[in-house]
XYZ file of C-alpha atoms in Angstrom:
506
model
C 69.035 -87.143 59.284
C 67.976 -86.991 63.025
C 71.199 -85.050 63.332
C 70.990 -82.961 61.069
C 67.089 -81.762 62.443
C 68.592 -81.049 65.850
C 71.748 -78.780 64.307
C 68.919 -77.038 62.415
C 66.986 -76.289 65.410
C 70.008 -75.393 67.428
C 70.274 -72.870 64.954
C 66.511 -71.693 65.138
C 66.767 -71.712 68.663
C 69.800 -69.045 68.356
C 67.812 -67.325 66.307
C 64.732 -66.867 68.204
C 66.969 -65.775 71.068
C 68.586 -63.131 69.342
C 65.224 -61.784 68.202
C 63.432 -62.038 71.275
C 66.236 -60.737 73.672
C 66.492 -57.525 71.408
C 63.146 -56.157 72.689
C 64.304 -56.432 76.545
C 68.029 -56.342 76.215
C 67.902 -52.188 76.095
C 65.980 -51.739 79.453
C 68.414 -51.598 81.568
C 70.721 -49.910 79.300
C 68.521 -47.247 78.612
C 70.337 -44.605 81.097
C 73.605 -45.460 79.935
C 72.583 -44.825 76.292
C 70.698 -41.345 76.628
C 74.484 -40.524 78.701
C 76.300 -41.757 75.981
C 74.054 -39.909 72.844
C 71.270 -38.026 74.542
C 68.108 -37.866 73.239
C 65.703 -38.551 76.834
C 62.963 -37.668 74.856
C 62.953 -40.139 72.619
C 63.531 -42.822 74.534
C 60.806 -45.256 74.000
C 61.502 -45.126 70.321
C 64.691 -47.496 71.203
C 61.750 -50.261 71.767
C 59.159 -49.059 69.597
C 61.081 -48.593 66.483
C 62.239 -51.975 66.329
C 58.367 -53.754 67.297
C 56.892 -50.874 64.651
C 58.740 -52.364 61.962
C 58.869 -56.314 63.064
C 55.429 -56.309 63.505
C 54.183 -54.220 60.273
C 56.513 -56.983 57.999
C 55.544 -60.278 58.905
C 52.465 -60.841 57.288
C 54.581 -59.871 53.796
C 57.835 -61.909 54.909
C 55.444 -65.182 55.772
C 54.005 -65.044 52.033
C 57.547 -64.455 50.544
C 58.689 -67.602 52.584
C 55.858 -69.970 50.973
C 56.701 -68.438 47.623
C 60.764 -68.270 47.245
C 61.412 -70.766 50.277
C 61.968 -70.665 54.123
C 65.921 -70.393 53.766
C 65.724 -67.464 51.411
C 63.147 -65.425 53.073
C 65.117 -66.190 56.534
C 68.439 -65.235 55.198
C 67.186 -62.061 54.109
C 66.302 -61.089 57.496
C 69.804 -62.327 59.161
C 71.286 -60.310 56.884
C 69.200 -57.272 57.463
C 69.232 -58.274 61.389
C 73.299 -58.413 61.266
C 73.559 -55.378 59.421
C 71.553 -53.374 61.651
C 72.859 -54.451 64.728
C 76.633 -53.251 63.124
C 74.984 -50.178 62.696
C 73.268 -49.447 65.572
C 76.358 -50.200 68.041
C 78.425 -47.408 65.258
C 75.327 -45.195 66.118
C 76.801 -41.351 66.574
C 73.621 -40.192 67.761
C 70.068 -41.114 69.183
C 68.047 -40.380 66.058
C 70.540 -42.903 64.211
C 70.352 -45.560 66.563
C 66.493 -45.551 66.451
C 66.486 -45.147 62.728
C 69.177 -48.429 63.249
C 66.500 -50.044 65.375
C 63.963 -50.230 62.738
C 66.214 -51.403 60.744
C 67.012 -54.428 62.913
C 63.488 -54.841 63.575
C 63.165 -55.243 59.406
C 64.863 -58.178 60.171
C 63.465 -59.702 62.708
C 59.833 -59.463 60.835
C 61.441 -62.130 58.888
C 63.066 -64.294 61.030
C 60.466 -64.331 63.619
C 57.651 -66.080 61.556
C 60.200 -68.372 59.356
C 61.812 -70.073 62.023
C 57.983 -71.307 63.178
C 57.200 -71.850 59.635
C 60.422 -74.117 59.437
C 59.181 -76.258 62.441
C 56.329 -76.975 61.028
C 58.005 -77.957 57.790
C 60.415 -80.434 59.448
C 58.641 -82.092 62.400
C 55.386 -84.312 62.391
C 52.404 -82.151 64.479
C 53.275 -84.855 67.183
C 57.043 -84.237 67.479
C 56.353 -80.599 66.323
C 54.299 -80.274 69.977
C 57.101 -81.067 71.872
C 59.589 -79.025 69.963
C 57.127 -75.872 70.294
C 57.474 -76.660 73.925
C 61.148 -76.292 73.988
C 60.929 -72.782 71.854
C 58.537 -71.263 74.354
C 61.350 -72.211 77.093
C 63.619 -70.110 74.541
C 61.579 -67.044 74.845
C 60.797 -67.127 78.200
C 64.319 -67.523 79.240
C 65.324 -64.396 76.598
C 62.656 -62.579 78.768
C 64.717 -63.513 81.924
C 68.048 -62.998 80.293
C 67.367 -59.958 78.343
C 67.909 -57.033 81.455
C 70.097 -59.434 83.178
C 72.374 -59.518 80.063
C 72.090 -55.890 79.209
C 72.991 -54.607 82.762
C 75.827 -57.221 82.808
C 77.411 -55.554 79.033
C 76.731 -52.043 80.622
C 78.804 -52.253 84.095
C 81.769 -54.376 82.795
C 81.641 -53.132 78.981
C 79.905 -50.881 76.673
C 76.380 -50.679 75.671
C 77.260 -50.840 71.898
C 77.721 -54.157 73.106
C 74.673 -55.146 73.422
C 74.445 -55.058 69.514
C 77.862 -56.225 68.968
C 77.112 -59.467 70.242
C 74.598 -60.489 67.634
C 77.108 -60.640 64.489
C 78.818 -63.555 65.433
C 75.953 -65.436 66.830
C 73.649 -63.994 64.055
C 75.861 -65.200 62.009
C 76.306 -68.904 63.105
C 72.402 -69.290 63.066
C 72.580 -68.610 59.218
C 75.648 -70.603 58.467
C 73.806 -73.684 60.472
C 70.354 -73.393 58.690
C 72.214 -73.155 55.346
C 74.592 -76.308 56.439
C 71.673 -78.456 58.106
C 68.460 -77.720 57.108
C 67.053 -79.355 53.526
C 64.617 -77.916 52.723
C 62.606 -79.038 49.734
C 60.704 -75.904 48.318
C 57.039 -76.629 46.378
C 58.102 -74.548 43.199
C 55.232 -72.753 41.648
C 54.521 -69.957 39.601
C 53.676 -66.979 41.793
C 52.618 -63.233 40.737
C 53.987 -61.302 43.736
C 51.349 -59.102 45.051
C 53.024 -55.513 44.619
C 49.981 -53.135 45.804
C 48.642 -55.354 48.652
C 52.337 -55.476 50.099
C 52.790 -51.640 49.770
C 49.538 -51.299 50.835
C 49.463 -53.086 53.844
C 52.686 -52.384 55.250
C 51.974 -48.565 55.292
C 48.555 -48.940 56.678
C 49.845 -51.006 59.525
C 52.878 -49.176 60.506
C 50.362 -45.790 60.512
C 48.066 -47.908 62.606
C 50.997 -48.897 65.203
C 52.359 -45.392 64.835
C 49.026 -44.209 66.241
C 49.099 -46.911 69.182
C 52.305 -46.369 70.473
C 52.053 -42.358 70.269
C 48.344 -41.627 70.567
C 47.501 -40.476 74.115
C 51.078 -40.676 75.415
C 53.425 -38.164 73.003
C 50.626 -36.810 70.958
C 46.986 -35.999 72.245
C 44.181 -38.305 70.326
C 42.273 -35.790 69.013
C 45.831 -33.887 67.116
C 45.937 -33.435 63.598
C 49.075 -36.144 63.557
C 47.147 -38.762 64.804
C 43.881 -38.253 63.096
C 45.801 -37.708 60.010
C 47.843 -41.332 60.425
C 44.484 -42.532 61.799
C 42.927 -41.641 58.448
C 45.560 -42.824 55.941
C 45.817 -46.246 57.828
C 41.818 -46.847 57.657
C 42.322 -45.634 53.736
C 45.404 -48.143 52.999
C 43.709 -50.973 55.191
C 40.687 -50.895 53.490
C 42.077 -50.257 50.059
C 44.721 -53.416 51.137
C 40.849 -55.829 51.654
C 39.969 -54.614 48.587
C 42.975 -55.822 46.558
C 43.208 -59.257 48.472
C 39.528 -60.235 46.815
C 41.236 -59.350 43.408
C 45.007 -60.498 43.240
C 45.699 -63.692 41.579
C 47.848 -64.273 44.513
C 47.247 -62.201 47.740
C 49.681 -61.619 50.332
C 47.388 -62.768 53.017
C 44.686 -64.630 51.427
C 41.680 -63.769 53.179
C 40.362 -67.494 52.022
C 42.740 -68.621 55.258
C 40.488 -67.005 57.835
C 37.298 -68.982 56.925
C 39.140 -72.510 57.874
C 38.069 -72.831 61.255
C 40.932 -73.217 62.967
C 42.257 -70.563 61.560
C 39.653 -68.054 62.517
C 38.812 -68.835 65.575
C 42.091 -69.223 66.958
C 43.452 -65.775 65.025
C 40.275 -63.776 66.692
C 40.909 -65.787 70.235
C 44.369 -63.981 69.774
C 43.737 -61.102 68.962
C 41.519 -61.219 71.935
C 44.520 -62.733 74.330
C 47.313 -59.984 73.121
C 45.662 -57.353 75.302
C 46.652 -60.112 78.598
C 49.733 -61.240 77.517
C 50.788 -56.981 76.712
C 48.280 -55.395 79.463
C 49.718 -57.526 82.279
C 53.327 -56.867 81.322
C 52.653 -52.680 81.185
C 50.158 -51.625 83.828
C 50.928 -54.442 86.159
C 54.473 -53.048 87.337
C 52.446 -49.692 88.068
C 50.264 -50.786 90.134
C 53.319 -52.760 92.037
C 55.163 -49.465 92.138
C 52.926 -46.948 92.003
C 50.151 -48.397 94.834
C 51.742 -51.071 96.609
C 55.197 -48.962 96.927
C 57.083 -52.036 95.446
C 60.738 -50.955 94.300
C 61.252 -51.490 90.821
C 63.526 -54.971 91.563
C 60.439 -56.373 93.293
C 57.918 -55.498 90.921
C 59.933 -57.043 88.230
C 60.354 -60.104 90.210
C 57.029 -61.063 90.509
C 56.505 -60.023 86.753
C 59.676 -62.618 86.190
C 56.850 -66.147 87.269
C 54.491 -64.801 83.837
C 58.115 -65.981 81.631
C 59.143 -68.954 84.045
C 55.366 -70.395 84.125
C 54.907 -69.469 80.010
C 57.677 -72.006 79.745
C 56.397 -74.945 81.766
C 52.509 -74.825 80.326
C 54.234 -75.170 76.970
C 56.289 -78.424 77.610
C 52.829 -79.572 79.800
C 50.945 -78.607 76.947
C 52.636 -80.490 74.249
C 52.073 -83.807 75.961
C 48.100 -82.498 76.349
C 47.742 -82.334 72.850
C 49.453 -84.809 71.565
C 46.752 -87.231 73.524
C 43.712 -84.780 73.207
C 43.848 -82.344 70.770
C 44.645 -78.587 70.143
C 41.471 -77.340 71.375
C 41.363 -78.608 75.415
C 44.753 -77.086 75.546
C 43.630 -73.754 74.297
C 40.824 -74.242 76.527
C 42.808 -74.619 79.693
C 44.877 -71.857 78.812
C 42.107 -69.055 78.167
C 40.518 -70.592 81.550
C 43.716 -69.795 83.192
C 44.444 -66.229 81.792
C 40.140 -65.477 82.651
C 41.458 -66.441 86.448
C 44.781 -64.711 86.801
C 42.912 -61.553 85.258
C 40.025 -61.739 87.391
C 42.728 -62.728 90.225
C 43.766 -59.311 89.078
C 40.979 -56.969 89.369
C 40.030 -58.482 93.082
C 44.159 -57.066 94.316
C 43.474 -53.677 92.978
C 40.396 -53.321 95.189
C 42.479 -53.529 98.167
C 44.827 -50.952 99.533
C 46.503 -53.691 102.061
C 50.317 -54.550 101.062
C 50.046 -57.545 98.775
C 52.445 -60.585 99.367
C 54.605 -60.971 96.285
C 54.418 -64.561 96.563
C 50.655 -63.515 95.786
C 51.462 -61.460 93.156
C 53.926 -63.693 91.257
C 50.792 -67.022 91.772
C 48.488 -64.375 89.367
C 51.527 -63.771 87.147
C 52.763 -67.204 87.135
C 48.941 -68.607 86.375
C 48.607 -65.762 83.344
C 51.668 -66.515 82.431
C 50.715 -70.717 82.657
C 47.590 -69.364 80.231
C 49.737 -67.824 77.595
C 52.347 -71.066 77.193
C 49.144 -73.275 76.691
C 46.769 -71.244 74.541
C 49.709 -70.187 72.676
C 51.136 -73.716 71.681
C 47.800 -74.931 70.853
C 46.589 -72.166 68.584
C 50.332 -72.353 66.670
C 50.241 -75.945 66.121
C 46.256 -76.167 65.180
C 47.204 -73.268 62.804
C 49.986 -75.005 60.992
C 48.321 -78.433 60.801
C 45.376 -76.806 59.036
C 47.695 -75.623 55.779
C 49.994 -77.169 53.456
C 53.494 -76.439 52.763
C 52.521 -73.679 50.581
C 50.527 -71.279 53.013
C 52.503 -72.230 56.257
C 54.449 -69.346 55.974
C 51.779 -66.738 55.616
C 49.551 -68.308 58.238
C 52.350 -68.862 60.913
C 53.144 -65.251 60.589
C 49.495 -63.830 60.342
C 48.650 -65.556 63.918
C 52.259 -63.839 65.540
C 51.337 -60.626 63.704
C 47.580 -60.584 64.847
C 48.761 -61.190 68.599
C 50.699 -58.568 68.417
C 48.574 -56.040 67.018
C 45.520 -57.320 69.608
C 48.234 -56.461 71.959
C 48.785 -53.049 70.972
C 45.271 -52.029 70.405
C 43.941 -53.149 74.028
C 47.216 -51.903 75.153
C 46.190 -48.741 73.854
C 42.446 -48.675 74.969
C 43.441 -49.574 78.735
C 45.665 -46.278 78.723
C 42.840 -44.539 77.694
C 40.541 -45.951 80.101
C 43.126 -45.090 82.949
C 44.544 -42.081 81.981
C 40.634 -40.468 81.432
C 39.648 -41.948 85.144
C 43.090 -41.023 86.885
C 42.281 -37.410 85.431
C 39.245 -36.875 87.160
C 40.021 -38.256 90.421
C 42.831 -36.478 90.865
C 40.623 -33.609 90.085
C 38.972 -33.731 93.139
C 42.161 -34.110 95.461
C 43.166 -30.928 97.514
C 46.628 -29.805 96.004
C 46.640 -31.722 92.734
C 47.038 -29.320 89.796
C 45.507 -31.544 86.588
C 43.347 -29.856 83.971
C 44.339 -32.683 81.233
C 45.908 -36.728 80.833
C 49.130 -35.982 80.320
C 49.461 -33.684 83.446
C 47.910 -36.689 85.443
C 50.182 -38.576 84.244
C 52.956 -36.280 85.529
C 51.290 -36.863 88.709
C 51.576 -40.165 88.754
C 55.164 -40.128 87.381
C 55.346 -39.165 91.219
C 54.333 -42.087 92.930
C 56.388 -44.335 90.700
C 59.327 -42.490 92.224
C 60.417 -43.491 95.460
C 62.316 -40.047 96.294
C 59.320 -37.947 94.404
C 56.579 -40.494 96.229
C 57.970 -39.304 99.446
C 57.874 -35.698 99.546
C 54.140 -35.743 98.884
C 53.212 -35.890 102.224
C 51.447 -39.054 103.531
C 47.929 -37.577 103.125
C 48.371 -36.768 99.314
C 50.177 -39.901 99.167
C 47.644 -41.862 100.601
C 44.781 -39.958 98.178
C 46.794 -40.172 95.032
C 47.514 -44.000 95.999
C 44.367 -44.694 96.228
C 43.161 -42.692 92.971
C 45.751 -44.937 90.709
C 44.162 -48.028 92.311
C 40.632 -47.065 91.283
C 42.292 -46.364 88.032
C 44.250 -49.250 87.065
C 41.200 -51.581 88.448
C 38.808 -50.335 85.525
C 42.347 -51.271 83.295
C 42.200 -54.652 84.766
C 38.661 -54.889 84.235
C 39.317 -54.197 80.593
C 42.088 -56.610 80.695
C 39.425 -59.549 81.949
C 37.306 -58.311 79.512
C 39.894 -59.447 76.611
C 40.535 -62.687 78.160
C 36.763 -63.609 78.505
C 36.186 -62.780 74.849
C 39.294 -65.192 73.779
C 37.914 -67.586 75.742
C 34.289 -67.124 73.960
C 36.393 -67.221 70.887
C 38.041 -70.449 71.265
C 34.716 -72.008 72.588
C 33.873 -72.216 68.968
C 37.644 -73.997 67.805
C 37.467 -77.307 66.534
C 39.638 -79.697 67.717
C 42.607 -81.178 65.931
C 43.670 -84.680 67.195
C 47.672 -85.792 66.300
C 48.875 -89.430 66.045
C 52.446 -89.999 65.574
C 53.746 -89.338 62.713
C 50.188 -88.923 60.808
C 48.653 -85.824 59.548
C 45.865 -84.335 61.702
C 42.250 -85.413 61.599
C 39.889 -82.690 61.865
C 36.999 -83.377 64.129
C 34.781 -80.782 65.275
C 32.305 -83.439 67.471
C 33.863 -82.249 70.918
């Protein structure tokens, strides 16, 4: 039986690999891509596309696994995983491989939240603390591995590669969890919830459009985006009003008053805009004001995935002897001080020591691997079999978005400030964001960067500092409020093999 659990998390472990190294694996394959098929324009869409449509899914793939059973509901997305990774290394053209993309990322909406929901099915919240530990090593090694791997399939192969590889390993991770794992699904009758599906899928993949292109492709204030601004507020709310009405909602909104539930969803929803805000505007400020190549920027970046990993395995042993809630604690302490660590580098101008640089990342990265395994396992232990699956993959889904949408408000916040200080520099032609922008495209080019001219170099330096402090200020703003949050979490306390004991004394 013992053996059997570890084959079955080999396999999950494969999986969650697969899924997590497809977000990074294209970086560095990027060039070679837009050579092969063109398409420079829409070259973001090669990530976006496939986190549009993983993100938008999960909520409906985590209620499908609690009503037709983890293996079926994972299988599904293998398939649809495997299928689009064929397709996309086939792709003739860019607008195929992004439509490809999505497709893959279809399947990783399901896989994602299953193989957590199959954890918690299989392990005891003590042993499940530990194993959580190992699968946060898993995805911060896939964020090592991901540009390391794709660079390595580029120079001595082909990019299609890169998609290629999953089918065979894809495929073992299915044939394992079907050979190993037994699982023992609660039949009951179920009325599948048709309109809130429909209803929230297209609200929240309007929503995400409007995050990943407002204020970057298309202007806020453009009919597209106040248009897919307007339908998603119309679905969303139409969505809350069919969740108080379905026999059987897709996210039962009943979830979010358990405690645990709702203070550790809102505390990440908070924490997204850290984990997401220090992984985008902290290699500009590397590049763009200290003058950091790109190799070094994304080597200090590299300590947020090597200290995710440790705080995890650190983490599980915390909570096994005190509880969910001082781990999240810790964590949200940790990401308040590498954020605040933050804002006091921008004010400075000096060179920064990247051994400096990657302590900050290392610490908010330290924050994430705690909070993160806390907020999981307190989630799952607060359910039974039969709304694990929806609740596992509302709290990844929820992160995610959080991420997105203070993502999205710290590019506003820099892009409006960057505008009007460059205003005021001699030579600097900006009348609106997205020619400051251009502008700053400059300094993040070593070759461009240099034929400024130190003085303008020096000014326009100085003008993205100011800038990206306020976005770190914004950024210490989120982790103080997921801090507040989790202030109010009760704890959960694990004994081996026992089910938790709430407690909310401490």
């Amino acid at each position: 039986m013992r053996d059997r659990r570890m084959l079955t998390v080999f396999a999950l472990m494969l999986a969650s690999f697969l899924t997590a190294v497809d977000v990074t694996i294209v970086d560095t394959a990027m060039p070679r891509i837009v050579g092969s098929l063109g398409g420079f324009s829409m070259l973001t869409w090669l990530v976006s596309a496939y986190m549009l449509t993983s993100t938008a899914t999960m909520p409906v793939y985590g209620k499908l696994a609690d009503i037709i059973g983890r293996k079926r509901t994972f299988t599904i997305g293998a398939v649809i995983f495997v299928i689009g990774s064929a397709l996309c290394g086939a792709a003739p053209s860019m607008e195929a491989l992004i439509l490809f993309r999505a497709l893959q990322g279809l399947g990783a909406g399901a896989m994602q939240p299953t193989v957590q929901t199959i954890l918690g099915d299989i392990f005891s919240p003590a042993e499940r603390a530990k194993v959580q530990g190992w699968f946060s090593a898993v995805w911060g090694f896939s964020a090592l591995a991901g540009p390391l791997v794709g660079g390595l399939m580029v120079d001595y192969l082909t990019w299609r590669y890169l998609f290629y590889i999953n089918l065979p390993l894809g495929a073992l991770a299915l044939f394992m969890v079907w050979r190993y794992f037994d699982e023992r699904v609660q039949r009951r009758k179920a009325r599948v919830d048709y309109l809130g599906a429909v209803t929230l899928t297209g609200g929240m993949t309007l929503l995400l459009l409007v995050l990943l292109t407002g204020g970057s492709q298309l202007p806020w204030g453009s009919p597209q985006i106040l248009g897919m601004a307007g339908g998603a507020a119309v679905l969303l709310l139409l969505f809350l009003w069919t969740q108080g009405r379905a026999l059987d909602p897709i996210l039962p909104l009943r979830l979010f008053r358990i405690p645990v539930i709702g203070w550790g969803n809102l505390s990440s929803l908070m924490v997204g805009g850290v984990m997401y805000g220090t992984s985008v505007y902290l290699p500009i400020w590397a590049q763009g004001v200290q003058g950091y190549s790109a190799t070094r920027s994304g080597a200090s970046l590299l300590w947020l995935s090597i200290g995710w990993p440790l705080a995890a395995v650190l983490g599980s042993r915390l909570i096994v002897r005190m509880g969910v809630r001082p781990s999240a604690l810790l964590g949200l302490g940790l990401n308040v001080a590498g954020s605040a660590a933050l804002v006091a580098l921008a004010r400075t101008m000096a060179e920064i020591p990247e051994v400096l640089l990657a302590l900050v990342t290392f610490v908010i990265g330290a924050g994430m691997g705690f909070s993160t395994l806390a907020f999981i396992l307190g989630i799952q232990s607060s359910v039974d079999w039969a709304q694990r699956g929806v609740a596992t993959a509302s709290f990844q889904f929820i992160r995610t978005l959080g991420g997105m949408i203070w993502v999205s408000a710290m590019g506003g916040v820099m892009n409006l400030d960057l505008l009007g200080r460059l205003q005021r520099i001699p030579g600097v032609a900006a009348r609106t964001a997205a020619e400051a922008g251009q502008w700053a495209n400059r300094l993040l080019d070593p070759a461009q960067r240099a034929a400024l001219g130190p003085e303008l170099q020096a000014a326009m330096q100085e003008a993205l500092a100011d800038a990206l402090r306020n976005v770190h200020l914004v950024m210490l703003l989120a982790a103080v409020l997921s801090l507040a949050a989790a202030l109010l979490l009760p704890n959960l306390r694990f004994a081996p093999e026992k089910a938790p004991q709430a407690s909310t004394a401490d």
